[in-house]
Tab-separated table of C-alpha atoms and ligand atoms in Angstrom:
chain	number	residue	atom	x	y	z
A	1	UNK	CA	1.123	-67.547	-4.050
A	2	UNK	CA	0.821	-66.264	-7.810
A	3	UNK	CA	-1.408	-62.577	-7.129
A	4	UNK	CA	1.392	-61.765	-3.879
A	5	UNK	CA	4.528	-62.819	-6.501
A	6	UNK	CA	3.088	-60.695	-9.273
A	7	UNK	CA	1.783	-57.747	-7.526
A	8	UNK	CA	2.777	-56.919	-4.174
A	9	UNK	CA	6.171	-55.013	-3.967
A	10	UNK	CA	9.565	-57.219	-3.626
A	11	UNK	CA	9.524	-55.543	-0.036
A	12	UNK	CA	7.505	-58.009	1.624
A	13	UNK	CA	9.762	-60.060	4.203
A	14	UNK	CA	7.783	-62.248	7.038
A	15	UNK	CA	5.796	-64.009	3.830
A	16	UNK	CA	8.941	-65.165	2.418
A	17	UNK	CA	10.074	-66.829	5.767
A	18	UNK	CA	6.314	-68.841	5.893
A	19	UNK	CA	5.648	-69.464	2.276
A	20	UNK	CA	1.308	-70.157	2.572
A	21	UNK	CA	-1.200	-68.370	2.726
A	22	UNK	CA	-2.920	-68.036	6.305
A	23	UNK	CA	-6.792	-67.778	6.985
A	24	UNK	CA	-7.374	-68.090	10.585
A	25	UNK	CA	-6.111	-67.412	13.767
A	26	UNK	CA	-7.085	-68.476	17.813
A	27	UNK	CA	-4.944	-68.151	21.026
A	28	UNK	CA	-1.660	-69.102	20.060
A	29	UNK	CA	-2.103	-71.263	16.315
A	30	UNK	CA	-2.403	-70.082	13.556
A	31	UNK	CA	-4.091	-72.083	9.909
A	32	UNK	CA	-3.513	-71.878	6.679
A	33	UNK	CA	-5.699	-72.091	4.012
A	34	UNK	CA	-5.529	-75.752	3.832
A	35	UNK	CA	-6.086	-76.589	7.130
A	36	UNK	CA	-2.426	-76.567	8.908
A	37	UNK	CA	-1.944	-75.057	12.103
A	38	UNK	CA	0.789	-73.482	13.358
A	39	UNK	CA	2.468	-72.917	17.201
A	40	UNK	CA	2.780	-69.217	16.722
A	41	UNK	CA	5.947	-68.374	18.522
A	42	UNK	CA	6.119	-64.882	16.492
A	43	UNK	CA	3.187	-62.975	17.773
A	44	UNK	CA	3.249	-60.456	15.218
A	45	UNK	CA	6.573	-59.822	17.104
A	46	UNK	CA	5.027	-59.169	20.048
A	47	UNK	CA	1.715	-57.771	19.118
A	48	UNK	CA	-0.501	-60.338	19.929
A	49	UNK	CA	0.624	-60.514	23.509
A	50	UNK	CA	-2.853	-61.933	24.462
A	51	UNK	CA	-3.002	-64.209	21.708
A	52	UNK	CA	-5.008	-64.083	18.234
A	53	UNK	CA	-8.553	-63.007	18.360
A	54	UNK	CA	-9.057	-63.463	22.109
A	55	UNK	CA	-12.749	-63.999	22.772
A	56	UNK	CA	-13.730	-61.124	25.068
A	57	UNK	CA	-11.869	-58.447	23.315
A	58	UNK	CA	-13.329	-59.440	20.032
A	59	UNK	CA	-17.050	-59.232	22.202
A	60	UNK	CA	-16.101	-55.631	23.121
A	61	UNK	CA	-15.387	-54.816	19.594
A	62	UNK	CA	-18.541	-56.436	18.852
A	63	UNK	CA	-20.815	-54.449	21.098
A	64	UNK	CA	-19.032	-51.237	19.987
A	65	UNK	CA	-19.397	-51.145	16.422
A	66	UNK	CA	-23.034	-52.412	16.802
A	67	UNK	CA	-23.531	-49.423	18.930
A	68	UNK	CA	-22.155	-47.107	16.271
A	69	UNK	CA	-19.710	-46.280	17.865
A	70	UNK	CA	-16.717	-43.639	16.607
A	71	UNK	CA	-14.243	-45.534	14.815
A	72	UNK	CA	-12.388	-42.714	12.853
A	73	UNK	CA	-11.865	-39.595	15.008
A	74	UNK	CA	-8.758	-37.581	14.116
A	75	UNK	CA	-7.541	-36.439	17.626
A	76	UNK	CA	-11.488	-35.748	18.846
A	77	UNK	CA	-12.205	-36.327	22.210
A	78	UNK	CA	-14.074	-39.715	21.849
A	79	UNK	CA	-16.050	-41.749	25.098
A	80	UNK	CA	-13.879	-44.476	23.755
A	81	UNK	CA	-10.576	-42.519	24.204
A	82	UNK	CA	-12.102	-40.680	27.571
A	83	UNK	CA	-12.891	-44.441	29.014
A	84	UNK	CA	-9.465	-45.747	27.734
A	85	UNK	CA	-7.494	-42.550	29.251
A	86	UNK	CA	-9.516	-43.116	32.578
A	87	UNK	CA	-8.789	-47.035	32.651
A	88	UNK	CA	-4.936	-46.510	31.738
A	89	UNK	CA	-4.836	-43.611	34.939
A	90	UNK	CA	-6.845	-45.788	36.906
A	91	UNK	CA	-4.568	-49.546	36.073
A	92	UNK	CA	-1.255	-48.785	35.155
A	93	UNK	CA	-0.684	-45.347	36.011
A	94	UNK	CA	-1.525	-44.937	39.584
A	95	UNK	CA	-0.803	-48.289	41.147
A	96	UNK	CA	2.634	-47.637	39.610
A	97	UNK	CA	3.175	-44.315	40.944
A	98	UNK	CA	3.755	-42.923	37.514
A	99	UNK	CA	2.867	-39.133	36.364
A	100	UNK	CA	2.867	-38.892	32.696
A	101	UNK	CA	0.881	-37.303	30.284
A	102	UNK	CA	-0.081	-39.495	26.890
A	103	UNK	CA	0.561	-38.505	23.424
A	104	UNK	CA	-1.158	-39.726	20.351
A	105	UNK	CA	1.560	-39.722	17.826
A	106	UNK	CA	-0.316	-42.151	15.102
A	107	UNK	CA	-0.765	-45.817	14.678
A	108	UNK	CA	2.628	-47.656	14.828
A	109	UNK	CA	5.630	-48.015	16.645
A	110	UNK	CA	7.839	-45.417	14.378
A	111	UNK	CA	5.574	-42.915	14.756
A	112	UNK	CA	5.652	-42.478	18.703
A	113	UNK	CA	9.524	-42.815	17.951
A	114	UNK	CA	9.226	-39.803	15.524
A	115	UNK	CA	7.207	-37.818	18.254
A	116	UNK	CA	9.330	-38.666	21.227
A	117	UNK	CA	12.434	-37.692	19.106
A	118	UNK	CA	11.280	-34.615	17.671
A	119	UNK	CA	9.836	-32.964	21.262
A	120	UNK	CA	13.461	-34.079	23.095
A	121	UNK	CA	15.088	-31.959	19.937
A	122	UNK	CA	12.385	-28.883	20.382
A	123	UNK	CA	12.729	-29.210	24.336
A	124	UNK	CA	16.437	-28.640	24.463
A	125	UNK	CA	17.902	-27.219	21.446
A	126	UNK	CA	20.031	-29.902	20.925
A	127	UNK	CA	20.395	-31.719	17.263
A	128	UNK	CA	21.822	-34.815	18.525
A	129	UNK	CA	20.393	-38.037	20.748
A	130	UNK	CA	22.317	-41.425	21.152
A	131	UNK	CA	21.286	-44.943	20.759
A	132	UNK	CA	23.069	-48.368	20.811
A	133	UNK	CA	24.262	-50.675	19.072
A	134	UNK	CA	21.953	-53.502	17.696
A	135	UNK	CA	19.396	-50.819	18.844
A	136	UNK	CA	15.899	-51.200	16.396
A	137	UNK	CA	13.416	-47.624	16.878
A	138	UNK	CA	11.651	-48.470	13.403
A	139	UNK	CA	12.595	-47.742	9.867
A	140	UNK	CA	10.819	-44.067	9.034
A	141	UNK	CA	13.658	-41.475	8.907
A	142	UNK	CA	13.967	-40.076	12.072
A	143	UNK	CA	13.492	-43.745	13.870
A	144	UNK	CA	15.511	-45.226	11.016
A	145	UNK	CA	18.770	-43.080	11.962
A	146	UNK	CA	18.310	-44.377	15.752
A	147	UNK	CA	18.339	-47.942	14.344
A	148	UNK	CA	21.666	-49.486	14.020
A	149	UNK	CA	21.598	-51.963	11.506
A	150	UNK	CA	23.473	-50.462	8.566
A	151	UNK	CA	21.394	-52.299	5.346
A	152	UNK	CA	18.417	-50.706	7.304
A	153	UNK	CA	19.561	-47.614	7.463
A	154	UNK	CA	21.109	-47.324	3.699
A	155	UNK	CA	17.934	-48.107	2.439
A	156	UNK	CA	17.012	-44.429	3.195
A	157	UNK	CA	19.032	-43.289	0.426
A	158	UNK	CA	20.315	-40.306	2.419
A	159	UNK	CA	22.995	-40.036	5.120
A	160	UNK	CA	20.786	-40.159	8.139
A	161	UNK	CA	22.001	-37.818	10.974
A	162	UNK	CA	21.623	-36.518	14.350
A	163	UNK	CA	22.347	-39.623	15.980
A	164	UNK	CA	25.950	-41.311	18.260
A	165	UNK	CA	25.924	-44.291	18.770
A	166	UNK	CA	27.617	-46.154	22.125
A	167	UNK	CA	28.060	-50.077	22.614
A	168	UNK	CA	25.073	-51.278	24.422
A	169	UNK	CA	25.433	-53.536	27.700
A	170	UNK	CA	27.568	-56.236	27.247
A	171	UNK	CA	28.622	-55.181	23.703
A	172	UNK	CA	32.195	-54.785	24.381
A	173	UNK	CA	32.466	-57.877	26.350
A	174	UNK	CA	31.114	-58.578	29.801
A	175	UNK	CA	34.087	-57.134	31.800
A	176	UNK	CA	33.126	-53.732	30.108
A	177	UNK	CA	30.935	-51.384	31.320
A	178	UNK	CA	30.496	-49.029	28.771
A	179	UNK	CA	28.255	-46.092	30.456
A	180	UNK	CA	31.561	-45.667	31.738
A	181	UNK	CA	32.326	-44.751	28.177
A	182	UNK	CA	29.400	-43.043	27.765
A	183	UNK	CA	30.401	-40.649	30.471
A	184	UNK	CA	33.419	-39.772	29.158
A	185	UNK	CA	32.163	-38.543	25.847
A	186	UNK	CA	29.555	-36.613	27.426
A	187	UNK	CA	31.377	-35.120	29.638
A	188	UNK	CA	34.529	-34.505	27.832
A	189	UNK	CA	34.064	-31.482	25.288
A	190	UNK	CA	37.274	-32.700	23.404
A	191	UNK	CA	35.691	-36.615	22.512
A	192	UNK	CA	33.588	-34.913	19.433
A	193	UNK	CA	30.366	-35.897	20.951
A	194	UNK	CA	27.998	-33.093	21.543
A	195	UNK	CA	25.652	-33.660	24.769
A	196	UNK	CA	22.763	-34.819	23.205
A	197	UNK	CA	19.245	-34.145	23.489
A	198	UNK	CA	18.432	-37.693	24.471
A	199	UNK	CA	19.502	-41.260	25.350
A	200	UNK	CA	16.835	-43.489	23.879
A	201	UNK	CA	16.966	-47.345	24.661
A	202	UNK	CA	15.551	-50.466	24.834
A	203	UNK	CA	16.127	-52.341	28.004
A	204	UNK	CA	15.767	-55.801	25.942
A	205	UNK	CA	16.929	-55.544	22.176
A	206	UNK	CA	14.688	-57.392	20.567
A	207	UNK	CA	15.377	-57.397	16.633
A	208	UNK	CA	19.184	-56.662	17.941
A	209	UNK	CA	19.224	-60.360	19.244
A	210	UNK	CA	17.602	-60.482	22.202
A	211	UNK	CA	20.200	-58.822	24.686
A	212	UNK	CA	19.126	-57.737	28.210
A	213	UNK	CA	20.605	-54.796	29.640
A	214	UNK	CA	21.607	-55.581	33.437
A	215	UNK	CA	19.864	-53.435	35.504
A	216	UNK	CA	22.915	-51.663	36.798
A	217	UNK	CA	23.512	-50.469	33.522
A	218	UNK	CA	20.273	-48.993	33.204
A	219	UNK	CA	20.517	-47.318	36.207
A	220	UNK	CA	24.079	-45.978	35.709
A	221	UNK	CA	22.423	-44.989	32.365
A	222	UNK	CA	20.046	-43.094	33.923
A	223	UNK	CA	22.123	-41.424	36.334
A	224	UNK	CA	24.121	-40.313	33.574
A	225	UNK	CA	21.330	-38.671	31.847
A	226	UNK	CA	20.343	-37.014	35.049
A	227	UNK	CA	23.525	-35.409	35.661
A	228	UNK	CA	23.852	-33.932	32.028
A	229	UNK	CA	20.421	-33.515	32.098
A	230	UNK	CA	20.007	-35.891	28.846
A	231	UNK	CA	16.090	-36.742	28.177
A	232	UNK	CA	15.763	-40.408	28.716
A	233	UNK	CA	13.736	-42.301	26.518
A	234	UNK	CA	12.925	-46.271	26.965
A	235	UNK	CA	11.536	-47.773	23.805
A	236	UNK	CA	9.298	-50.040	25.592
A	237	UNK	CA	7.503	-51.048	22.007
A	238	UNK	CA	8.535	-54.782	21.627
A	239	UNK	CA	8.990	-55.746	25.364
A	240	UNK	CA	6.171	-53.612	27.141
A	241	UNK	CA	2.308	-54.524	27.922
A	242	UNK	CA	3.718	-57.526	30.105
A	243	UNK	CA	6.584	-59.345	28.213
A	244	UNK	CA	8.569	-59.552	30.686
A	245	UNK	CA	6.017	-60.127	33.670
A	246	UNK	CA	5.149	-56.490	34.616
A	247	UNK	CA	3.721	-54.075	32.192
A	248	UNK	CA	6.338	-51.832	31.555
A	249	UNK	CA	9.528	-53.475	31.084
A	250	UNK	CA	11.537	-51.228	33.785
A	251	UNK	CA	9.253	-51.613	36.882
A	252	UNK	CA	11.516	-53.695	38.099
A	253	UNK	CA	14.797	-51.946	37.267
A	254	UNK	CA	13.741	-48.781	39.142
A	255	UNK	CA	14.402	-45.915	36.273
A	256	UNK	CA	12.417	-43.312	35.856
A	257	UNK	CA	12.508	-42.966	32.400
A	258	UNK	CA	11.266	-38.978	30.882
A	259	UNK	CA	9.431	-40.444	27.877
A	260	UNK	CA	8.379	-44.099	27.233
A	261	UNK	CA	6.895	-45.279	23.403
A	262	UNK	CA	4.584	-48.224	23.952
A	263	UNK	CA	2.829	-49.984	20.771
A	264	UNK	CA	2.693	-53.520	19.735
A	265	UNK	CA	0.440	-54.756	21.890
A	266	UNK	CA	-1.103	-52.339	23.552
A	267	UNK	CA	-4.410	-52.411	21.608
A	268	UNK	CA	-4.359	-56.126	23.211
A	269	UNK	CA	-6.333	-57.353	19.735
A	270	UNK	CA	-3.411	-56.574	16.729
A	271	UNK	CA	-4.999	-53.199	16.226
A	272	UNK	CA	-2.050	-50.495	15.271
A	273	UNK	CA	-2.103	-47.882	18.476
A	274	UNK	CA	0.773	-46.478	19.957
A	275	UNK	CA	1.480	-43.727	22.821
A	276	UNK	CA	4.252	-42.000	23.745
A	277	UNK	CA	4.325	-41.433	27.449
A	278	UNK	CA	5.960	-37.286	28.749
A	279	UNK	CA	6.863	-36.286	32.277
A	280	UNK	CA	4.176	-33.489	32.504
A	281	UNK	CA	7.062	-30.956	32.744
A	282	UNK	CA	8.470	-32.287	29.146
A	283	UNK	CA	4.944	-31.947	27.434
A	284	UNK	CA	6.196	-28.797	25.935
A	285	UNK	CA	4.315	-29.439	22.703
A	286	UNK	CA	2.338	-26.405	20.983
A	287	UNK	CA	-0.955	-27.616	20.408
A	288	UNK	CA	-0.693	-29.033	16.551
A	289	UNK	CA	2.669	-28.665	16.236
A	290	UNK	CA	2.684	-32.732	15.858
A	291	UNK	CA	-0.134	-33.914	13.727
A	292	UNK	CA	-1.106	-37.071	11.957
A	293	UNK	CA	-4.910	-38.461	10.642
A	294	UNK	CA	-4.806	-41.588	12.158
A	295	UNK	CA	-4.883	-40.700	15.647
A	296	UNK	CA	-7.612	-41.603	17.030
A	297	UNK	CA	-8.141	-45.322	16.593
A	298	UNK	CA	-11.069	-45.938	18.182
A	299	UNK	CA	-11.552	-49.269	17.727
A	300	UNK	CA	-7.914	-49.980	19.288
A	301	UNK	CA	-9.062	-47.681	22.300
A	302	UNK	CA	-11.990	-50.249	22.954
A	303	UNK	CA	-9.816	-53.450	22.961
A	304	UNK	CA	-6.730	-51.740	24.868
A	305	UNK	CA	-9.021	-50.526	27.692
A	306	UNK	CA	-10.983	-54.395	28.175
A	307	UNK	CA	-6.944	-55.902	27.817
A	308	UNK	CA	-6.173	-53.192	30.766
A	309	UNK	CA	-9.421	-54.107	32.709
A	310	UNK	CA	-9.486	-58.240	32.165
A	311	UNK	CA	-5.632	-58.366	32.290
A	312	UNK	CA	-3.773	-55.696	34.707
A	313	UNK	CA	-6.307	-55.513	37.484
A	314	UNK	CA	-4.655	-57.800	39.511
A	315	UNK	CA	-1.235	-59.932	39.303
A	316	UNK	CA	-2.311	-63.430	38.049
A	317	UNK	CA	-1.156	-62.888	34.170
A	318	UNK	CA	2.035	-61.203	35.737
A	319	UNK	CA	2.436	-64.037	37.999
A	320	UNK	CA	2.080	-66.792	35.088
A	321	UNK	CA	4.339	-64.905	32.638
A	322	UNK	CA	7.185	-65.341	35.095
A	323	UNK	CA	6.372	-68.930	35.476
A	324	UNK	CA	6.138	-69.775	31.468
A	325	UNK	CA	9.103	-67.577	31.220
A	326	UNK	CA	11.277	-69.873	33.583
A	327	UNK	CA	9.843	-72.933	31.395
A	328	UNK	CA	10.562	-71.233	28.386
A	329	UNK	CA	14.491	-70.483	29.566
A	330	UNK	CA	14.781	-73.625	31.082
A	331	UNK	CA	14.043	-75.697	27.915
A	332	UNK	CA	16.255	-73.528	25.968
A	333	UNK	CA	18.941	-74.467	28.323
A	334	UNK	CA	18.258	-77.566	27.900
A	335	UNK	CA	18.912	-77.184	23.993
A	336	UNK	CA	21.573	-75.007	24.143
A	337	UNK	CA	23.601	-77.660	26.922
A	338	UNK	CA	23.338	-80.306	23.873
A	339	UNK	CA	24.923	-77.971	21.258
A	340	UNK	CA	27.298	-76.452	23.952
A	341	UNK	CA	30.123	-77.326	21.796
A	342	UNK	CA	28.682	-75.405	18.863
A	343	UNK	CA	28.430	-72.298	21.208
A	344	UNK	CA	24.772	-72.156	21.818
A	345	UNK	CA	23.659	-69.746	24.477
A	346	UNK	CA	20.044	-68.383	25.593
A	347	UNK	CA	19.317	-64.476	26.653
A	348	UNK	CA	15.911	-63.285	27.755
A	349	UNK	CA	13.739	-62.150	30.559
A	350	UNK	CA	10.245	-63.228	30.832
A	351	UNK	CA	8.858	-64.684	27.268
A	352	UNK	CA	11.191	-63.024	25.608
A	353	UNK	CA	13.622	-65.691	24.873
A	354	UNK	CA	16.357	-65.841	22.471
A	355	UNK	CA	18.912	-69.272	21.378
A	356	UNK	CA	21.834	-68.010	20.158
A	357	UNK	CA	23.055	-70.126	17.633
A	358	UNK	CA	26.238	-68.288	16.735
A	359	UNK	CA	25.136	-68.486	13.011
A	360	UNK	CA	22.404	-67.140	11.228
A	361	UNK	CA	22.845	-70.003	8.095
A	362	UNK	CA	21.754	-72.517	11.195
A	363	UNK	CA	19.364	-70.174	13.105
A	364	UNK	CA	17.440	-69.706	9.183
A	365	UNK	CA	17.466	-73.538	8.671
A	366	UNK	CA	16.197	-73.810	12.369
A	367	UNK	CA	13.157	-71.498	11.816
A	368	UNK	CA	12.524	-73.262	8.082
A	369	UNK	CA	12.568	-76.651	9.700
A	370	UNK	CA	10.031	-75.596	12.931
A	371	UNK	CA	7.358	-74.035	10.143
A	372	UNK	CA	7.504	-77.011	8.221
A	373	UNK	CA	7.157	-78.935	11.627
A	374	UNK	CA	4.123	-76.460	12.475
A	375	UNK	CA	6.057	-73.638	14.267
A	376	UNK	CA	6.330	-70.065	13.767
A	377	UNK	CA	9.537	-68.241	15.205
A	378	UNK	CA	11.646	-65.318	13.421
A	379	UNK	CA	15.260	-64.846	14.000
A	380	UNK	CA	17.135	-61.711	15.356
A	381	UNK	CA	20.121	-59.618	15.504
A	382	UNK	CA	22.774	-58.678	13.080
A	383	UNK	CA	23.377	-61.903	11.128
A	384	UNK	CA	20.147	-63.751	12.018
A	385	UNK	CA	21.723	-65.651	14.480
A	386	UNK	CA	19.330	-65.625	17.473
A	387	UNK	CA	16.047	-67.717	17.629
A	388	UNK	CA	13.875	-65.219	19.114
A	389	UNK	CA	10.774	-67.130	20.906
A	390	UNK	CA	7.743	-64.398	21.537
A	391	UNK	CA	4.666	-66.774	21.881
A	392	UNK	CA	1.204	-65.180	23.506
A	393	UNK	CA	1.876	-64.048	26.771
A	394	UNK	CA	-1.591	-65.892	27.257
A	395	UNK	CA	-0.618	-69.314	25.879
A	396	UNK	CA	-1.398	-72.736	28.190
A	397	UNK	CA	1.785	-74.348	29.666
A	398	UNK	CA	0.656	-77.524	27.232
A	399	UNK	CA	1.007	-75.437	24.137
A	400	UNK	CA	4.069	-73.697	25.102
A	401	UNK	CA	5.645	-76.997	25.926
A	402	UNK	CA	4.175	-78.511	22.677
A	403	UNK	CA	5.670	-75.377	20.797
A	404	UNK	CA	9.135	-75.916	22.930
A	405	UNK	CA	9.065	-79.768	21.732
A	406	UNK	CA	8.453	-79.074	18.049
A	407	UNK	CA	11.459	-76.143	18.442
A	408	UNK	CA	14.005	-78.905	20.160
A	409	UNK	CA	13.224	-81.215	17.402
A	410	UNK	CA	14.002	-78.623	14.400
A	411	UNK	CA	17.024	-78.278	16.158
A	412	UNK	CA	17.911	-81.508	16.077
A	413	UNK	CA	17.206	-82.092	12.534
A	414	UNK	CA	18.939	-79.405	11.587
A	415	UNK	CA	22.059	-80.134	13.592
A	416	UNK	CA	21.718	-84.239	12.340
A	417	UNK	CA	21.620	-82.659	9.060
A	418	UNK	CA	24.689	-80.840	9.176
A	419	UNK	CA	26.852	-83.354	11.117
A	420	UNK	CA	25.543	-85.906	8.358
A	421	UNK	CA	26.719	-83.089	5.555
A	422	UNK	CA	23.804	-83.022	4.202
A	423	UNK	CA	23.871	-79.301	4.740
A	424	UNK	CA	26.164	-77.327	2.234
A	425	UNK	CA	26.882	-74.383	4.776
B	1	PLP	N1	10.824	-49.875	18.584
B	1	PLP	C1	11.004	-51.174	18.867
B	1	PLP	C2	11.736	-51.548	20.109
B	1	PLP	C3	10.505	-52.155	18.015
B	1	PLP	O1	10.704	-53.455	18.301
B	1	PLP	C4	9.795	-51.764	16.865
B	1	PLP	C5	9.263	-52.784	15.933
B	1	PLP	O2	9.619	-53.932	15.953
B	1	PLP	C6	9.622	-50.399	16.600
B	1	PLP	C7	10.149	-49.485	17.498
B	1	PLP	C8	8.879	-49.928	15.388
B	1	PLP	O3	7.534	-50.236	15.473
B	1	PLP	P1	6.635	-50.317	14.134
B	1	PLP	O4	7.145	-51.468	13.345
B	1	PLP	O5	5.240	-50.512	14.635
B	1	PLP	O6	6.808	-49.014	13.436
């Protein structure tokens, strides 16, 4: 580890949670450069929703760069973005009865954040928009002041502003409902909350610690916004392109939402691309009034259209998500019911699963104990206490259940290990 330790910035994070060094990647393990392979229940946090290197997304890259095909393209019109555009019209668009245009904001997450924040700003005048608590939109400054994690946000070094936040679903308690409260501020010009531009939310929090909005509260949220006529924005980033069985994480719920960010793994292959999705009244943009270099990735348009064509045609990966996600929830059950006393609980929807453990000193020893077993999982929400499990949407039942085994078992230790106060907590 000597070159990372002596020259790459004291920044890095996920490196420090998986001390080796990794050389190659397949479906859902990862290996190291000594030949250990790892369950990879991380995903690039949901990037690699179709697992590392699949085969025939890795052919299509193939056949395009041997055909010389654009890779760098500023905001050109490209036949790769033109066949990408068509097949996300054609796929997801239509069949879902959804009318958006599609921005290009730049490669990551943040960025479509940035964009979708700045046009709800320019569309209505307003200065302010309001997120949640445990909310995560990304870490540049704009983004950063919608994320609610306070270390985060002090590392800006400047107040960041523009932004109320509310309790999310659930935050207050479960007997709470706290659009209620939301109402009331909006609607009440004496609560010192200004009606803001926009509501943006997630409808799952992932990095917040994996807490799923009921869908009445998302639709009272959205009926909210409607009245006040509040831009909605979902940040679908983490828990879009099929996490939680259909591609966008609110066909279910039956919102509408004005704007939607998608990233992560939309490129299907780990390739940074992001969009942000605007009701075609809302695209109110002045041509280059948003710009950016890296807006064109090319090679992410190839990969995202085959995910789109081999994986969204039809309803089989939706179909086995929901099963592996029942697996997935009841095994963590099954955990949690053996620490009951300790308070363990489990939140998710689809493979998105979180184990509370009610302490993020256990949940860190948890996560050191599965990588040393051959697991890869992070933790999430404000003190690390959530196991968060995000494995390839992809992944066989035999591997997931393999991956669930070697998870139950670093529980275990760790738990053995503390009742046998070995553990200095
Ligand atoms: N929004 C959500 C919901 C996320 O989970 C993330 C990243 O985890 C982001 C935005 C930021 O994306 P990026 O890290 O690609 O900038």
């Amino acid at each position: 580890m000597k070159i990372f330790d002596q020259l790459e910035s004291n920044v890095r994070s996920y490196c420090r949670l998986f001390p080796t060094v990794f050389k190659k990647a397949q479906g859902a393990f990862l290996e190291d450069q000594e030949g250990i392979k790892y369950i990879d229940f991380l995903s690039g946090v949901g990037t690699l929703n179709y697992g590392h290197n699949n085969p025939q997304l890795k052919q299509r890259l193939f056949d395009y760069l041997e055909s010389d095909g654009i890779v760098h393209g500023l905001d050109l019109a490209t036949v790769a973005k033109q066949e990408f555009l068509e097949a996300f019209e054609g796929i997801i668009l239509k069949p879902r009865q959804l009318n958006y245009k599609v921005q290009f904001p730049g490669p990551t997450g943040t960025n479509a954040v940035e964009a979708a924040l700045k046009l709800t700003r320019n569309i209505t005048g307003r200065e302010t928009v309001i997120a949640f608590s445990n909310g995560y939109h990304g870490v540049t400054l704009g983004s950063l002041a919608t994320t609610a994690n306070i270390s985060q946000r002090e590392a800006a070094g400047i107040a960041t502003a523009g932004v109320t936040f509310i309790p999310y679903d659930g935050y207050l308690g479960s007997g709470i409902e706290t659009t209620e409260y939301l109402e009331k501020v909006v609607s009440d010009p004496g609560s010192g909350v200004a009606v803001p531009a926009a509501v943006i939310v997630e409808t799952i929090q992932g990095a917040g610690g994996v807490n799923v909005a009921s869908f009445e509260w998302l639709r009272s949220l959205e009926k909210i916004c409607r009245k006040y006529q509040i831009i909605l924005i979902v940040d679908d980033i983490q828990v879009g392109c099929g996490r939680t069985g259909s591609f966008f994480s609110f066909e279910e719920i039956g919102i509408s939402p004005d704007i939607v960010t998608i990233s992560k793994s939309l490129s299907g292959f780990g390739l940074p691309f992001s969009l942000v999705l605007i009701k075609p009244e809302l695209d109110q943009w002045k041509p280059g009034k948003h710009s950016g270099t890296f807006r064109g990735p090319n090679l992410a348009f190839v990969t995202a259209k085959a995910a789109l064509e081999i994986y969204w045609q039809d309803d089989s990966l939706s179909a086995s998500v929901k099963q592996k996600g029942k697996i997935m929830r009841l095994r963590l059950e099954q955990i949690a019911q053996n620490y009951w006393d300790s308070g363990f609980s489990v939140r998710g929807r689809g493979m998105i699963q979180g184990l509370d453990c009610k302490d993020g000193n256990l949940a860190n020893r948890v996560i050191g104990t599965a990588f040393a077993n051959g697991l890869i999982m992070e933790t999430a929400g404000a003190q690390g206490q959530v196991i968060r499990c995000l494995p390839p949407l992809t992944i066989s039942e035999e591997v997931l259940e393999q991956g669930l085994n070697l998870l139950e078992n670093s529980v275990k230790q760790v738990m053995q290990e503390k009742a046998s106060k070995k553990l200095v907590d």
